[in-house]
Short mmCIF file of N, CA and C in Angstrom, two decimals:
data_model
loop_
_atom_site.label_atom_id
_atom_site.label_comp_id
_atom_site.label_asym_id
_atom_site.label_seq_id
_atom_site.Cartn_x
_atom_site.Cartn_y
_atom_site.Cartn_z
N MET T 683 -65.38 -49.66 -54.65
CA MET T 683 -63.96 -49.86 -54.81
C MET T 683 -63.26 -49.37 -53.56
N LEU T 684 -62.25 -50.09 -53.16
CA LEU T 684 -61.45 -49.67 -52.03
C LEU T 684 -60.58 -48.48 -52.43
N VAL T 685 -60.48 -47.52 -51.55
CA VAL T 685 -59.65 -46.34 -51.82
C VAL T 685 -58.29 -46.57 -51.18
N PRO T 686 -57.23 -46.59 -51.99
CA PRO T 686 -55.90 -46.84 -51.45
C PRO T 686 -55.48 -45.78 -50.44
N ARG T 687 -54.75 -46.24 -49.42
CA ARG T 687 -54.22 -45.33 -48.41
C ARG T 687 -52.70 -45.26 -48.60
N THR T 688 -52.27 -44.35 -49.42
CA THR T 688 -50.85 -44.12 -49.64
C THR T 688 -50.67 -42.70 -50.13
N GLU T 689 -49.53 -42.11 -49.79
CA GLU T 689 -49.21 -40.79 -50.31
C GLU T 689 -48.57 -40.90 -51.68
N HIS T 690 -48.15 -42.10 -52.05
CA HIS T 690 -47.49 -42.34 -53.34
C HIS T 690 -48.55 -42.60 -54.39
N VAL T 691 -49.05 -41.53 -54.99
CA VAL T 691 -50.09 -41.61 -56.01
C VAL T 691 -49.57 -40.98 -57.30
N GLY T 692 -50.20 -41.35 -58.40
CA GLY T 692 -49.81 -40.82 -59.70
C GLY T 692 -50.27 -39.39 -59.86
N ASP T 693 -49.36 -38.55 -60.32
CA ASP T 693 -49.66 -37.14 -60.58
C ASP T 693 -50.00 -37.00 -62.05
N ARG T 694 -51.24 -36.62 -62.31
CA ARG T 694 -51.70 -36.50 -63.69
C ARG T 694 -51.25 -35.16 -64.26
N PRO T 695 -50.90 -35.08 -65.51
CA PRO T 695 -51.03 -36.09 -66.56
C PRO T 695 -49.77 -36.94 -66.76
N SER T 696 -48.70 -36.68 -66.01
CA SER T 696 -47.44 -37.41 -66.23
C SER T 696 -47.47 -38.83 -65.70
N TRP T 697 -48.25 -39.08 -64.68
CA TRP T 697 -48.32 -40.36 -63.99
C TRP T 697 -46.98 -40.74 -63.36
N ASP T 698 -46.29 -39.72 -62.88
CA ASP T 698 -45.13 -39.93 -62.02
C ASP T 698 -45.62 -39.77 -60.59
N CYS T 699 -44.95 -40.42 -59.65
CA CYS T 699 -45.36 -40.38 -58.25
C CYS T 699 -45.22 -38.96 -57.70
N ARG T 700 -46.24 -38.50 -56.99
CA ARG T 700 -46.22 -37.16 -56.39
C ARG T 700 -45.16 -37.02 -55.31
N VAL T 701 -44.77 -38.13 -54.69
CA VAL T 701 -43.81 -38.07 -53.58
C VAL T 701 -42.38 -38.24 -54.06
N CYS T 702 -42.11 -39.30 -54.81
CA CYS T 702 -40.72 -39.61 -55.16
C CYS T 702 -40.36 -39.29 -56.61
N GLY T 703 -41.35 -38.99 -57.45
CA GLY T 703 -41.09 -38.62 -58.83
C GLY T 703 -40.81 -39.77 -59.78
N LYS T 704 -40.86 -41.00 -59.29
CA LYS T 704 -40.64 -42.18 -60.14
C LYS T 704 -41.93 -42.48 -60.91
N PRO T 705 -41.81 -43.24 -62.02
CA PRO T 705 -43.03 -43.64 -62.73
C PRO T 705 -43.96 -44.39 -61.78
N TRP T 706 -45.24 -43.99 -61.79
CA TRP T 706 -46.22 -44.59 -60.89
C TRP T 706 -46.86 -45.80 -61.56
N PRO T 707 -47.12 -46.86 -60.81
CA PRO T 707 -46.88 -47.02 -59.38
C PRO T 707 -45.41 -47.26 -59.08
N CYS T 708 -44.88 -46.46 -58.18
CA CYS T 708 -43.49 -46.58 -57.76
C CYS T 708 -43.35 -47.78 -56.82
N ALA T 709 -42.13 -48.08 -56.44
CA ALA T 709 -41.88 -49.24 -55.58
C ALA T 709 -42.66 -49.16 -54.27
N THR T 710 -42.70 -47.99 -53.66
CA THR T 710 -43.43 -47.83 -52.39
C THR T 710 -44.92 -48.04 -52.60
N ALA T 711 -45.47 -47.48 -53.67
CA ALA T 711 -46.90 -47.65 -53.95
C ALA T 711 -47.23 -49.12 -54.18
N LYS T 712 -46.36 -49.84 -54.88
CA LYS T 712 -46.60 -51.26 -55.13
C LYS T 712 -46.67 -52.05 -53.82
N VAL T 713 -45.75 -51.76 -52.91
CA VAL T 713 -45.76 -52.46 -51.62
C VAL T 713 -47.03 -52.12 -50.84
N GLU T 714 -47.33 -50.83 -50.74
CA GLU T 714 -48.49 -50.40 -49.96
C GLU T 714 -49.80 -50.89 -50.57
N LEU T 715 -49.93 -50.83 -51.88
CA LEU T 715 -51.15 -51.31 -52.53
C LEU T 715 -51.30 -52.83 -52.37
N SER T 716 -50.20 -53.56 -52.50
CA SER T 716 -50.25 -55.02 -52.31
C SER T 716 -50.71 -55.38 -50.91
N GLU T 717 -50.21 -54.65 -49.93
CA GLU T 717 -50.63 -54.90 -48.55
C GLU T 717 -52.09 -54.58 -48.34
N GLN T 718 -52.54 -53.46 -48.88
CA GLN T 718 -53.93 -53.03 -48.68
C GLN T 718 -54.93 -53.94 -49.38
N TYR T 719 -54.55 -54.49 -50.51
CA TYR T 719 -55.46 -55.32 -51.30
C TYR T 719 -55.15 -56.81 -51.16
N GLN T 720 -54.37 -57.21 -50.16
CA GLN T 720 -53.95 -58.61 -50.06
C GLN T 720 -55.13 -59.57 -49.97
N ASN T 721 -56.23 -59.16 -49.40
CA ASN T 721 -57.42 -60.02 -49.30
C ASN T 721 -58.41 -59.80 -50.43
N PHE T 722 -58.08 -58.89 -51.35
CA PHE T 722 -58.99 -58.56 -52.44
C PHE T 722 -58.17 -58.27 -53.70
N PRO T 723 -57.40 -59.26 -54.21
CA PRO T 723 -56.51 -59.02 -55.34
C PRO T 723 -57.21 -58.58 -56.61
N HIS T 724 -58.45 -59.04 -56.81
CA HIS T 724 -59.16 -58.58 -58.00
C HIS T 724 -59.52 -57.11 -57.89
N GLY T 725 -59.73 -56.64 -56.69
CA GLY T 725 -59.96 -55.21 -56.48
C GLY T 725 -58.75 -54.40 -56.87
N LEU T 726 -57.56 -54.92 -56.58
CA LEU T 726 -56.33 -54.24 -56.98
C LEU T 726 -56.24 -54.18 -58.50
N ALA T 727 -56.57 -55.28 -59.16
CA ALA T 727 -56.54 -55.30 -60.62
C ALA T 727 -57.52 -54.29 -61.22
N VAL T 728 -58.71 -54.19 -60.64
CA VAL T 728 -59.70 -53.22 -61.12
C VAL T 728 -59.19 -51.80 -60.91
N TYR T 729 -58.65 -51.53 -59.72
CA TYR T 729 -58.14 -50.19 -59.43
C TYR T 729 -57.00 -49.83 -60.39
N LEU T 730 -56.03 -50.73 -60.54
CA LEU T 730 -54.90 -50.45 -61.42
C LEU T 730 -55.33 -50.33 -62.88
N GLY T 731 -56.28 -51.16 -63.29
CA GLY T 731 -56.80 -51.07 -64.65
C GLY T 731 -57.47 -49.73 -64.92
N SER T 732 -58.21 -49.24 -63.94
CA SER T 732 -58.87 -47.94 -64.12
C SER T 732 -57.83 -46.82 -64.17
N CYS T 733 -56.77 -46.94 -63.38
CA CYS T 733 -55.69 -45.95 -63.43
C CYS T 733 -55.00 -46.00 -64.79
N MET T 734 -54.79 -47.21 -65.31
CA MET T 734 -54.14 -47.36 -66.61
C MET T 734 -54.98 -46.71 -67.71
N LEU T 735 -56.29 -46.88 -67.66
CA LEU T 735 -57.16 -46.25 -68.67
C LEU T 735 -57.10 -44.73 -68.57
N GLU T 736 -57.07 -44.19 -67.36
CA GLU T 736 -56.94 -42.75 -67.18
C GLU T 736 -55.60 -42.26 -67.72
N ALA T 737 -54.55 -43.04 -67.48
CA ALA T 737 -53.22 -42.67 -67.96
C ALA T 737 -53.19 -42.69 -69.49
N ILE T 738 -53.81 -43.67 -70.11
CA ILE T 738 -53.87 -43.73 -71.58
C ILE T 738 -54.56 -42.48 -72.11
N ASP T 739 -55.67 -42.08 -71.50
CA ASP T 739 -56.36 -40.86 -71.92
C ASP T 739 -55.47 -39.64 -71.78
N ASP T 740 -54.75 -39.55 -70.65
CA ASP T 740 -53.86 -38.41 -70.43
C ASP T 740 -52.74 -38.37 -71.46
N TRP T 741 -52.11 -39.53 -71.72
CA TRP T 741 -51.02 -39.57 -72.68
C TRP T 741 -51.52 -39.32 -74.10
N ALA T 742 -52.73 -39.79 -74.42
CA ALA T 742 -53.29 -39.56 -75.75
C ALA T 742 -53.58 -38.08 -75.98
N ALA T 743 -53.96 -37.38 -74.92
CA ALA T 743 -54.27 -35.96 -75.03
C ALA T 743 -53.00 -35.11 -75.09
N GLY T 744 -51.89 -35.68 -74.67
CA GLY T 744 -50.62 -34.95 -74.66
C GLY T 744 -49.88 -35.14 -75.97
N SER T 745 -48.62 -34.80 -75.94
CA SER T 745 -47.81 -34.86 -77.16
C SER T 745 -47.25 -36.24 -77.44
N GLY T 746 -47.19 -37.09 -76.43
CA GLY T 746 -46.62 -38.42 -76.64
C GLY T 746 -47.63 -39.50 -76.41
N GLY T 747 -47.24 -40.71 -76.75
CA GLY T 747 -48.10 -41.85 -76.53
C GLY T 747 -47.74 -42.55 -75.24
N PRO T 748 -48.45 -43.61 -74.92
CA PRO T 748 -48.16 -44.36 -73.69
C PRO T 748 -46.80 -45.04 -73.77
N PRO T 749 -46.19 -45.31 -72.63
CA PRO T 749 -44.89 -45.98 -72.63
C PRO T 749 -45.02 -47.42 -73.11
N ALA T 750 -43.91 -47.96 -73.60
CA ALA T 750 -43.90 -49.33 -74.13
C ALA T 750 -44.24 -50.36 -73.06
N ASP T 751 -43.91 -50.06 -71.81
CA ASP T 751 -44.13 -51.02 -70.72
C ASP T 751 -45.44 -50.78 -69.98
N LEU T 752 -46.43 -50.26 -70.68
CA LEU T 752 -47.69 -49.85 -70.07
C LEU T 752 -48.33 -50.96 -69.23
N TYR T 753 -48.49 -52.16 -69.79
CA TYR T 753 -49.12 -53.25 -69.04
C TYR T 753 -48.30 -53.62 -67.82
N GLU T 754 -47.00 -53.82 -68.00
CA GLU T 754 -46.14 -54.20 -66.88
C GLU T 754 -46.16 -53.14 -65.79
N ARG T 755 -46.14 -51.90 -66.19
CA ARG T 755 -46.12 -50.79 -65.23
C ARG T 755 -47.36 -50.77 -64.36
N PHE T 756 -48.51 -50.93 -64.96
CA PHE T 756 -49.75 -50.81 -64.20
C PHE T 756 -50.30 -52.13 -63.66
N LEU T 757 -50.24 -53.20 -64.42
CA LEU T 757 -50.90 -54.44 -64.02
C LEU T 757 -49.99 -55.64 -63.87
N GLY T 758 -48.95 -55.73 -64.65
CA GLY T 758 -48.12 -56.93 -64.70
C GLY T 758 -47.49 -57.30 -63.37
N TRP T 759 -47.17 -56.34 -62.56
CA TRP T 759 -46.50 -56.59 -61.29
C TRP T 759 -47.45 -57.09 -60.22
N SER T 760 -48.73 -56.87 -60.38
CA SER T 760 -49.69 -57.11 -59.29
C SER T 760 -49.95 -58.58 -59.01
N GLY T 761 -49.68 -59.44 -59.99
CA GLY T 761 -49.94 -60.86 -59.79
C GLY T 761 -51.41 -61.21 -59.79
N SER T 762 -52.27 -60.26 -60.08
CA SER T 762 -53.71 -60.51 -60.13
C SER T 762 -54.09 -61.13 -61.46
N SER T 763 -54.96 -62.07 -61.40
CA SER T 763 -55.46 -62.71 -62.61
C SER T 763 -56.98 -62.68 -62.54
N LEU T 764 -57.59 -62.24 -63.61
CA LEU T 764 -59.05 -62.17 -63.64
C LEU T 764 -59.66 -63.41 -64.27
N ASN T 765 -58.89 -64.47 -64.39
CA ASN T 765 -59.42 -65.72 -64.95
C ASN T 765 -60.27 -66.45 -63.95
#
C-alpha cells in the first residue's frame, strides 16, 4: 500500500485532523491524497476503506457511534469505484 505524504492525518480515536482539527479527511487531506493517488485510484479506496474500518472500531469502543455521514466522509468524495 502506498503511504500518504501529508501532515493532515486523522488523530485517533476522534478522527479529527491533527493539523486543522476538522473531521478527517479534511479538505487539505482530500486534495493531497487525490494528487498522490491520481494514478492509483483503487489504492486510495483501499487506504480510505482501511481508515474507515479503524475509525468504526475506535467509535465503537468509545461512548458514541460512527457519524451519519461515515461513507461520504471516508469514501464518497474519492470518486473511486471498485467495480
